[in-house]
């Protein structure tokens, strides 16, 4: 439960393997933060092809936005793809040949 | 809460008449099985299975309303929470739970229910999905009944029953076909339901059965089962979990319906590997092992999918690895079938 937004986290997404629920403290916090920033930067390498961008927010959420300024708050990768689908207007398919071609050319 | 404190749940499924109940009857009579709670999914006639499972009568809860599929998942939730209540009140000593589904049930929603329910996910974990396959009619079911194929795809362990009644050649053919559908599951045989309970209830470790029988997996035209492909992908270097998680979660979001199964032993740089196990959209919480089972530290992933070609998966994974700047660690693919 987040005390600020009263958002209950019922499900830990499988990609958040070791962290589990909640934000760790001490030395672990650095690693935790770093991992989240790393994840956001990697995700952006894909999302930029759809005109989307994700930012890490305060160690607890991610903020997904498009170029029109629309934003979605997400908890984890489980929420990222549905939210991205909503903003983009279609399903983001990793098998899409157009996306793969763009990734290869590194157009972003 | 770590998996150690959760009650292991074993799902026993298999097509109608494939010997699920017989198997359980025998297994539950064995040593060390007294504290097993059995949930039986009733279908049709008056609690027949319930009577057969008298041995565990007290902890048997009948699930009303047919299948444990999406429609009546609530029943399962209710049954499991009820069981949990009794365990925590100290009324019962339960060390494991067995859910026997109907012959037509799709096991995926059960896995989903246990893994996603806000309470149940902290108290239960899915240990095994055992699928019984009838040696006499199994091939016929696999070819005619999509439910049967679905069950086979979800399996962690196959138990081939009635091998005494079927000609040896037919059994071999069935084994080959199962290998084609789901190369990641272990295969065992049971005659008259006799099998070592320890084998049934031990966690499945098989990630990939390298064709144990040296006979090449040959493909006859008629045996191709409903457009199912399976592929094994290996990585020589440790994987970046974050990068890999991004790709897989995106893939499952877009194509979860078609990716029937993901199973893998991944090297993510820690002391031991991570076991990844997924059924369609649902990924089990990854399990960290303390150490590698063998000397070789190679990440292996098995995908079983329908109407997605192996090449698409590989091309996509390669492109993502490249985009994520992990070019030194390109996937190698082997098409299992």
PDB file of N, CA and C in Angstrom, chain A residues 10-18 35 38-39 42-43 45-46 50 77-78 80-82 85 91-95 99-100 103-105, chain B residues 115-116 121 240-243 245-246 248-251 253-255 268 276 283-284 286 288 308 312-313 315-316 319-320 322-325:
ATOM      1  N   UNK A  10      -1.174  -5.328  -5.321  1.00  0.00           N
ATOM      2  CA  UNK A  10      -1.609  -6.676  -4.979  1.00  0.00           C
ATOM      3  C   UNK A  10      -0.719  -7.716  -5.627  1.00  0.00           C
ATOM      4  N   UNK A  11      -0.126  -7.312  -6.718  1.00  0.00           N
ATOM      5  CA  UNK A  11       0.581  -8.299  -7.506  1.00  0.00           C
ATOM      6  C   UNK A  11       1.989  -7.816  -7.782  1.00  0.00           C
ATOM      7  N   UNK A  12       2.972  -8.613  -7.447  1.00  0.00           N
ATOM      8  CA  UNK A  12       4.334  -8.265  -7.829  1.00  0.00           C
ATOM      9  C   UNK A  12       4.579  -8.890  -9.186  1.00  0.00           C
ATOM     10  N   UNK A  13       4.907  -8.057 -10.154  1.00  0.00           N
ATOM     11  CA  UNK A  13       5.101  -8.593 -11.501  1.00  0.00           C
ATOM     12  C   UNK A  13       6.325  -9.500 -11.529  1.00  0.00           C
ATOM     13  N   UNK A  14       6.293 -10.508 -12.370  1.00  0.00           N
ATOM     14  CA  UNK A  14       7.379 -11.496 -12.366  1.00  0.00           C
ATOM     15  C   UNK A  14       8.729 -10.896 -12.741  1.00  0.00           C
ATOM     16  N   UNK A  15       8.726  -9.758 -13.445  1.00  0.00           N
ATOM     17  CA  UNK A  15      10.014  -9.167 -13.810  1.00  0.00           C
ATOM     18  C   UNK A  15      10.696  -8.492 -12.620  1.00  0.00           C
ATOM     19  N   UNK A  16       9.905  -8.179 -11.584  1.00  0.00           N
ATOM     20  CA  UNK A  16      10.508  -7.601 -10.381  1.00  0.00           C
ATOM     21  C   UNK A  16      10.946  -8.737  -9.478  1.00  0.00           C
ATOM     22  N   UNK A  17      11.876  -9.527  -9.993  1.00  0.00           N
ATOM     23  CA  UNK A  17      12.202 -10.808  -9.366  1.00  0.00           C
ATOM     24  C   UNK A  17      12.640 -10.716  -7.914  1.00  0.00           C
ATOM     25  N   UNK A  18      13.700  -9.971  -7.658  1.00  0.00           N
ATOM     26  CA  UNK A  18      14.272 -10.085  -6.321  1.00  0.00           C
ATOM     27  C   UNK A  18      13.706  -9.035  -5.361  1.00  0.00           C
ATOM     28  N   UNK A  35      18.449  -0.220 -11.026  1.00  0.00           N
ATOM     29  CA  UNK A  35      17.774  -1.190 -11.869  1.00  0.00           C
ATOM     30  C   UNK A  35      16.553  -0.568 -12.541  1.00  0.00           C
ATOM     31  N   UNK A  38      17.671   1.754 -15.262  1.00  0.00           N
ATOM     32  CA  UNK A  38      18.140   0.912 -16.365  1.00  0.00           C
ATOM     33  C   UNK A  38      16.934   0.385 -17.162  1.00  0.00           C
ATOM     34  N   UNK A  39      15.938  -0.060 -16.445  1.00  0.00           N
ATOM     35  CA  UNK A  39      14.757  -0.592 -17.103  1.00  0.00           C
ATOM     36  C   UNK A  39      14.069   0.488 -17.935  1.00  0.00           C
ATOM     37  N   UNK A  42      16.091   1.202 -21.080  1.00  0.00           N
ATOM     38  CA  UNK A  42      15.941   0.145 -22.083  1.00  0.00           C
ATOM     39  C   UNK A  42      14.564   0.201 -22.729  1.00  0.00           C
ATOM     40  N   UNK A  43      13.548   0.408 -21.900  1.00  0.00           N
ATOM     41  CA  UNK A  43      12.176   0.447 -22.421  1.00  0.00           C
ATOM     42  C   UNK A  43      12.030   1.577 -23.432  1.00  0.00           C
ATOM     43  N   UNK A  45      14.149   2.582 -25.504  1.00  0.00           N
ATOM     44  CA  UNK A  45      14.717   2.221 -26.807  1.00  0.00           C
ATOM     45  C   UNK A  45      13.674   1.550 -27.694  1.00  0.00           C
ATOM     46  N   UNK A  46      12.692   0.940 -27.064  1.00  0.00           N
ATOM     47  CA  UNK A  46      11.601   0.328 -27.829  1.00  0.00           C
ATOM     48  C   UNK A  46      10.479   1.343 -28.010  1.00  0.00           C
ATOM     49  N   UNK A  50       7.394   4.207 -31.064  1.00  0.00           N
ATOM     50  CA  UNK A  50       5.950   4.434 -31.041  1.00  0.00           C
ATOM     51  C   UNK A  50       5.638   5.857 -30.564  1.00  0.00           C
ATOM     52  N   UNK A  77       6.100  -3.632 -15.484  1.00  0.00           N
ATOM     53  CA  UNK A  77       6.017  -3.993 -16.899  1.00  0.00           C
ATOM     54  C   UNK A  77       4.666  -4.615 -17.251  1.00  0.00           C
ATOM     55  N   UNK A  78       4.021  -5.188 -16.248  1.00  0.00           N
ATOM     56  CA  UNK A  78       2.698  -5.751 -16.495  1.00  0.00           C
ATOM     57  C   UNK A  78       1.725  -4.661 -16.900  1.00  0.00           C
ATOM     58  N   UNK A  80       2.826  -1.662 -18.169  1.00  0.00           N
ATOM     59  CA  UNK A  80       3.401  -0.829 -19.226  1.00  0.00           C
ATOM     60  C   UNK A  80       2.775  -1.091 -20.586  1.00  0.00           C
ATOM     61  N   UNK A  81       2.713  -2.369 -20.961  1.00  0.00           N
ATOM     62  CA  UNK A  81       2.277  -2.671 -22.334  1.00  0.00           C
ATOM     63  C   UNK A  81       0.818  -2.331 -22.576  1.00  0.00           C
ATOM     64  N   UNK A  82      -0.103  -2.638 -21.644  1.00  0.00           N
ATOM     65  CA  UNK A  82      -1.492  -2.200 -21.868  1.00  0.00           C
ATOM     66  C   UNK A  82      -1.597  -0.675 -21.957  1.00  0.00           C
ATOM     67  N   UNK A  85      -0.312   0.494 -25.215  1.00  0.00           N
ATOM     68  CA  UNK A  85      -1.292   0.147 -26.243  1.00  0.00           C
ATOM     69  C   UNK A  85      -2.389   1.212 -26.291  1.00  0.00           C
ATOM     70  N   UNK A  91      -1.804  -2.525 -30.548  1.00  0.00           N
ATOM     71  CA  UNK A  91      -0.938  -3.403 -29.756  1.00  0.00           C
ATOM     72  C   UNK A  91       0.521  -3.284 -30.201  1.00  0.00           C
ATOM     73  N   UNK A  92       1.404  -3.182 -29.256  1.00  0.00           N
ATOM     74  CA  UNK A  92       2.828  -3.134 -29.575  1.00  0.00           C
ATOM     75  C   UNK A  92       3.326  -4.559 -29.709  1.00  0.00           C
ATOM     76  N   UNK A  93       3.621  -4.946 -30.928  1.00  0.00           N
ATOM     77  CA  UNK A  93       3.978  -6.323 -31.184  1.00  0.00           C
ATOM     78  C   UNK A  93       5.480  -6.461 -31.434  1.00  0.00           C
ATOM     79  N   UNK A  94       6.186  -7.202 -30.576  1.00  0.00           N
ATOM     80  CA  UNK A  94       7.635  -7.324 -30.755  1.00  0.00           C
ATOM     81  C   UNK A  94       8.021  -8.131 -31.996  1.00  0.00           C
ATOM     82  N   UNK A  95       7.059  -8.863 -32.574  1.00  0.00           N
ATOM     83  CA  UNK A  95       7.368  -9.669 -33.752  1.00  0.00           C
ATOM     84  C   UNK A  95       7.125  -8.879 -35.040  1.00  0.00           C
ATOM     85  N   UNK A  99       8.814  -2.849 -36.826  1.00  0.00           N
ATOM     86  CA  UNK A  99       9.540  -2.503 -35.597  1.00  0.00           C
ATOM     87  C   UNK A  99      10.952  -3.075 -35.631  1.00  0.00           C
ATOM     88  N   UNK A 100      11.060  -4.335 -36.054  1.00  0.00           N
ATOM     89  CA  UNK A 100      12.368  -4.997 -36.079  1.00  0.00           C
ATOM     90  C   UNK A 100      13.310  -4.271 -37.041  1.00  0.00           C
ATOM     91  N   UNK A 103      14.450  -1.160 -35.374  1.00  0.00           N
ATOM     92  CA  UNK A 103      15.416  -1.449 -34.322  1.00  0.00           C
ATOM     93  C   UNK A 103      16.791  -1.693 -34.921  1.00  0.00           C
ATOM     94  N   UNK A 104      16.789  -2.397 -36.040  1.00  0.00           N
ATOM     95  CA  UNK A 104      18.071  -2.725 -36.679  1.00  0.00           C
ATOM     96  C   UNK A 104      18.762  -1.478 -37.180  1.00  0.00           C
ATOM     97  N   UNK A 105      17.964  -0.545 -37.712  1.00  0.00           N
ATOM     98  CA  UNK A 105      18.533   0.691 -38.249  1.00  0.00           C
ATOM     99  C   UNK A 105      18.866   1.677 -37.132  1.00  0.00           C
TER     100      UNK A 105
ATOM    101  N   UNK B 115      -2.135 -18.009  -8.986  1.00  0.00           N
ATOM    102  CA  UNK B 115      -1.040 -17.034  -9.052  1.00  0.00           C
ATOM    103  C   UNK B 115      -1.502 -15.596  -8.955  1.00  0.00           C
ATOM    104  N   UNK B 116      -2.775 -15.344  -9.220  1.00  0.00           N
ATOM    105  CA  UNK B 116      -3.183 -13.945  -9.278  1.00  0.00           C
ATOM    106  C   UNK B 116      -4.128 -13.526  -8.155  1.00  0.00           C
ATOM    107  N   UNK B 121      -2.262 -16.228  -3.685  1.00  0.00           N
ATOM    108  CA  UNK B 121      -0.895 -16.206  -4.217  1.00  0.00           C
ATOM    109  C   UNK B 121       0.161 -16.200  -3.115  1.00  0.00           C
ATOM    110  N   UNK B 240      20.842 -10.205 -19.369  1.00  0.00           N
ATOM    111  CA  UNK B 240      20.397  -9.038 -18.626  1.00  0.00           C
ATOM    112  C   UNK B 240      18.912  -9.250 -18.346  1.00  0.00           C
ATOM    113  N   UNK B 241      18.605  -9.471 -17.085  1.00  0.00           N
ATOM    114  CA  UNK B 241      17.230  -9.818 -16.719  1.00  0.00           C
ATOM    115  C   UNK B 241      16.249  -8.718 -17.124  1.00  0.00           C
ATOM    116  N   UNK B 242      16.659  -7.467 -16.920  1.00  0.00           N
ATOM    117  CA  UNK B 242      15.775  -6.355 -17.227  1.00  0.00           C
ATOM    118  C   UNK B 242      15.439  -6.321 -18.713  1.00  0.00           C
ATOM    119  N   UNK B 243      16.473  -6.484 -19.535  1.00  0.00           N
ATOM    120  CA  UNK B 243      16.261  -6.456 -20.977  1.00  0.00           C
ATOM    121  C   UNK B 243      15.399  -7.639 -21.408  1.00  0.00           C
ATOM    122  N   UNK B 245      13.334  -9.357 -19.585  1.00  0.00           N
ATOM    123  CA  UNK B 245      11.978  -9.194 -19.050  1.00  0.00           C
ATOM    124  C   UNK B 245      11.142  -8.264 -19.908  1.00  0.00           C
ATOM    125  N   UNK B 246      11.781  -7.217 -20.408  1.00  0.00           N
ATOM    126  CA  UNK B 246      11.062  -6.274 -21.272  1.00  0.00           C
ATOM    127  C   UNK B 246      10.561  -6.984 -22.526  1.00  0.00           C
ATOM    128  N   UNK B 248      10.216 -10.256 -23.119  1.00  0.00           N
ATOM    129  CA  UNK B 248       9.250 -11.335 -22.895  1.00  0.00           C
ATOM    130  C   UNK B 248       7.889 -10.794 -22.469  1.00  0.00           C
ATOM    131  N   UNK B 249       7.881  -9.768 -21.615  1.00  0.00           N
ATOM    132  CA  UNK B 249       6.582  -9.251 -21.183  1.00  0.00           C
ATOM    133  C   UNK B 249       5.853  -8.606 -22.362  1.00  0.00           C
ATOM    134  N   UNK B 250       6.615  -7.977 -23.253  1.00  0.00           N
ATOM    135  CA  UNK B 250       5.993  -7.378 -24.433  1.00  0.00           C
ATOM    136  C   UNK B 250       5.441  -8.466 -25.350  1.00  0.00           C
ATOM    137  N   UNK B 251       6.235  -9.495 -25.526  1.00  0.00           N
ATOM    138  CA  UNK B 251       5.801 -10.601 -26.378  1.00  0.00           C
ATOM    139  C   UNK B 251       4.540 -11.251 -25.822  1.00  0.00           C
ATOM    140  N   UNK B 253       2.374  -9.961 -23.860  1.00  0.00           N
ATOM    141  CA  UNK B 253       1.222  -9.061 -23.938  1.00  0.00           C
ATOM    142  C   UNK B 253       0.605  -9.112 -25.332  1.00  0.00           C
ATOM    143  N   UNK B 254       1.474  -9.124 -26.338  1.00  0.00           N
ATOM    144  CA  UNK B 254       0.970  -9.092 -27.712  1.00  0.00           C
ATOM    145  C   UNK B 254       0.496 -10.467 -28.183  1.00  0.00           C
ATOM    146  N   UNK B 255       1.229 -11.513 -27.792  1.00  0.00           N
ATOM    147  CA  UNK B 255       0.974 -12.822 -28.382  1.00  0.00           C
ATOM    148  C   UNK B 255       0.709 -13.905 -27.341  1.00  0.00           C
ATOM    149  N   UNK B 268      21.328 -15.364 -14.950  1.00  0.00           N
ATOM    150  CA  UNK B 268      21.243 -13.904 -14.937  1.00  0.00           C
ATOM    151  C   UNK B 268      22.372 -13.326 -14.095  1.00  0.00           C
ATOM    152  N   UNK B 276      12.252 -20.159 -15.020  1.00  0.00           N
ATOM    153  CA  UNK B 276      11.135 -19.398 -15.540  1.00  0.00           C
ATOM    154  C   UNK B 276      10.108 -20.385 -16.052  1.00  0.00           C
ATOM    155  N   UNK B 283       2.971 -15.928 -15.930  1.00  0.00           N
ATOM    156  CA  UNK B 283       4.325 -16.381 -15.611  1.00  0.00           C
ATOM    157  C   UNK B 283       4.371 -16.644 -14.104  1.00  0.00           C
ATOM    158  N   UNK B 284       4.850 -17.803 -13.750  1.00  0.00           N
ATOM    159  CA  UNK B 284       5.015 -18.107 -12.325  1.00  0.00           C
ATOM    160  C   UNK B 284       6.076 -17.168 -11.756  1.00  0.00           C
ATOM    161  N   UNK B 286       9.376 -16.172 -10.737  1.00  0.00           N
ATOM    162  CA  UNK B 286      10.618 -16.896 -11.047  1.00  0.00           C
ATOM    163  C   UNK B 286      11.284 -17.415  -9.789  1.00  0.00           C
ATOM    164  N   UNK B 288      14.570 -18.778  -7.849  1.00  0.00           N
ATOM    165  CA  UNK B 288      16.037 -18.752  -7.882  1.00  0.00           C
ATOM    166  C   UNK B 288      16.599 -20.016  -7.277  1.00  0.00           C
ATOM    167  N   UNK B 308       2.861 -19.064 -34.420  1.00  0.00           N
ATOM    168  CA  UNK B 308       3.961 -18.098 -34.445  1.00  0.00           C
ATOM    169  C   UNK B 308       5.158 -18.918 -34.908  1.00  0.00           C
ATOM    170  N   UNK B 312      10.376 -15.969 -36.396  1.00  0.00           N
ATOM    171  CA  UNK B 312       9.891 -14.667 -35.937  1.00  0.00           C
ATOM    172  C   UNK B 312      10.417 -14.361 -34.541  1.00  0.00           C
ATOM    173  N   UNK B 313      10.352 -15.375 -33.692  1.00  0.00           N
ATOM    174  CA  UNK B 313      10.808 -15.211 -32.314  1.00  0.00           C
ATOM    175  C   UNK B 313      12.289 -14.857 -32.292  1.00  0.00           C
ATOM    176  N   UNK B 315      14.257 -13.665 -34.738  1.00  0.00           N
ATOM    177  CA  UNK B 315      14.557 -12.360 -35.345  1.00  0.00           C
ATOM    178  C   UNK B 315      14.242 -11.250 -34.354  1.00  0.00           C
ATOM    179  N   UNK B 316      13.093 -11.368 -33.717  1.00  0.00           N
ATOM    180  CA  UNK B 316      12.683 -10.340 -32.778  1.00  0.00           C
ATOM    181  C   UNK B 316      13.640 -10.264 -31.593  1.00  0.00           C
ATOM    182  N   UNK B 319      16.881  -8.679 -32.654  1.00  0.00           N
ATOM    183  CA  UNK B 319      16.755  -7.232 -32.848  1.00  0.00           C
ATOM    184  C   UNK B 319      16.726  -6.515 -31.504  1.00  0.00           C
ATOM    185  N   UNK B 320      16.018  -7.108 -30.549  1.00  0.00           N
ATOM    186  CA  UNK B 320      15.926  -6.476 -29.223  1.00  0.00           C
ATOM    187  C   UNK B 320      17.279  -6.502 -28.513  1.00  0.00           C
ATOM    188  N   UNK B 322      20.076  -6.473 -29.841  1.00  0.00           N
ATOM    189  CA  UNK B 322      20.928  -5.502 -30.509  1.00  0.00           C
ATOM    190  C   UNK B 322      20.559  -4.095 -30.026  1.00  0.00           C
ATOM    191  N   UNK B 323      19.266  -3.832 -29.992  1.00  0.00           N
ATOM    192  CA  UNK B 323      18.813  -2.511 -29.560  1.00  0.00           C
ATOM    193  C   UNK B 323      19.224  -2.236 -28.115  1.00  0.00           C
ATOM    194  N   UNK B 324      19.247  -3.274 -27.310  1.00  0.00           N
ATOM    195  CA  UNK B 324      19.594  -3.120 -25.900  1.00  0.00           C
ATOM    196  C   UNK B 324      21.097  -3.154 -25.685  1.00  0.00           C
ATOM    197  N   UNK B 325      21.864  -3.170 -26.787  1.00  0.00           N
ATOM    198  CA  UNK B 325      23.316  -3.156 -26.688  1.00  0.00           C
ATOM    199  C   UNK B 325      23.901  -4.365 -25.985  1.00  0.00           C
TER     200      UNK B 325
END
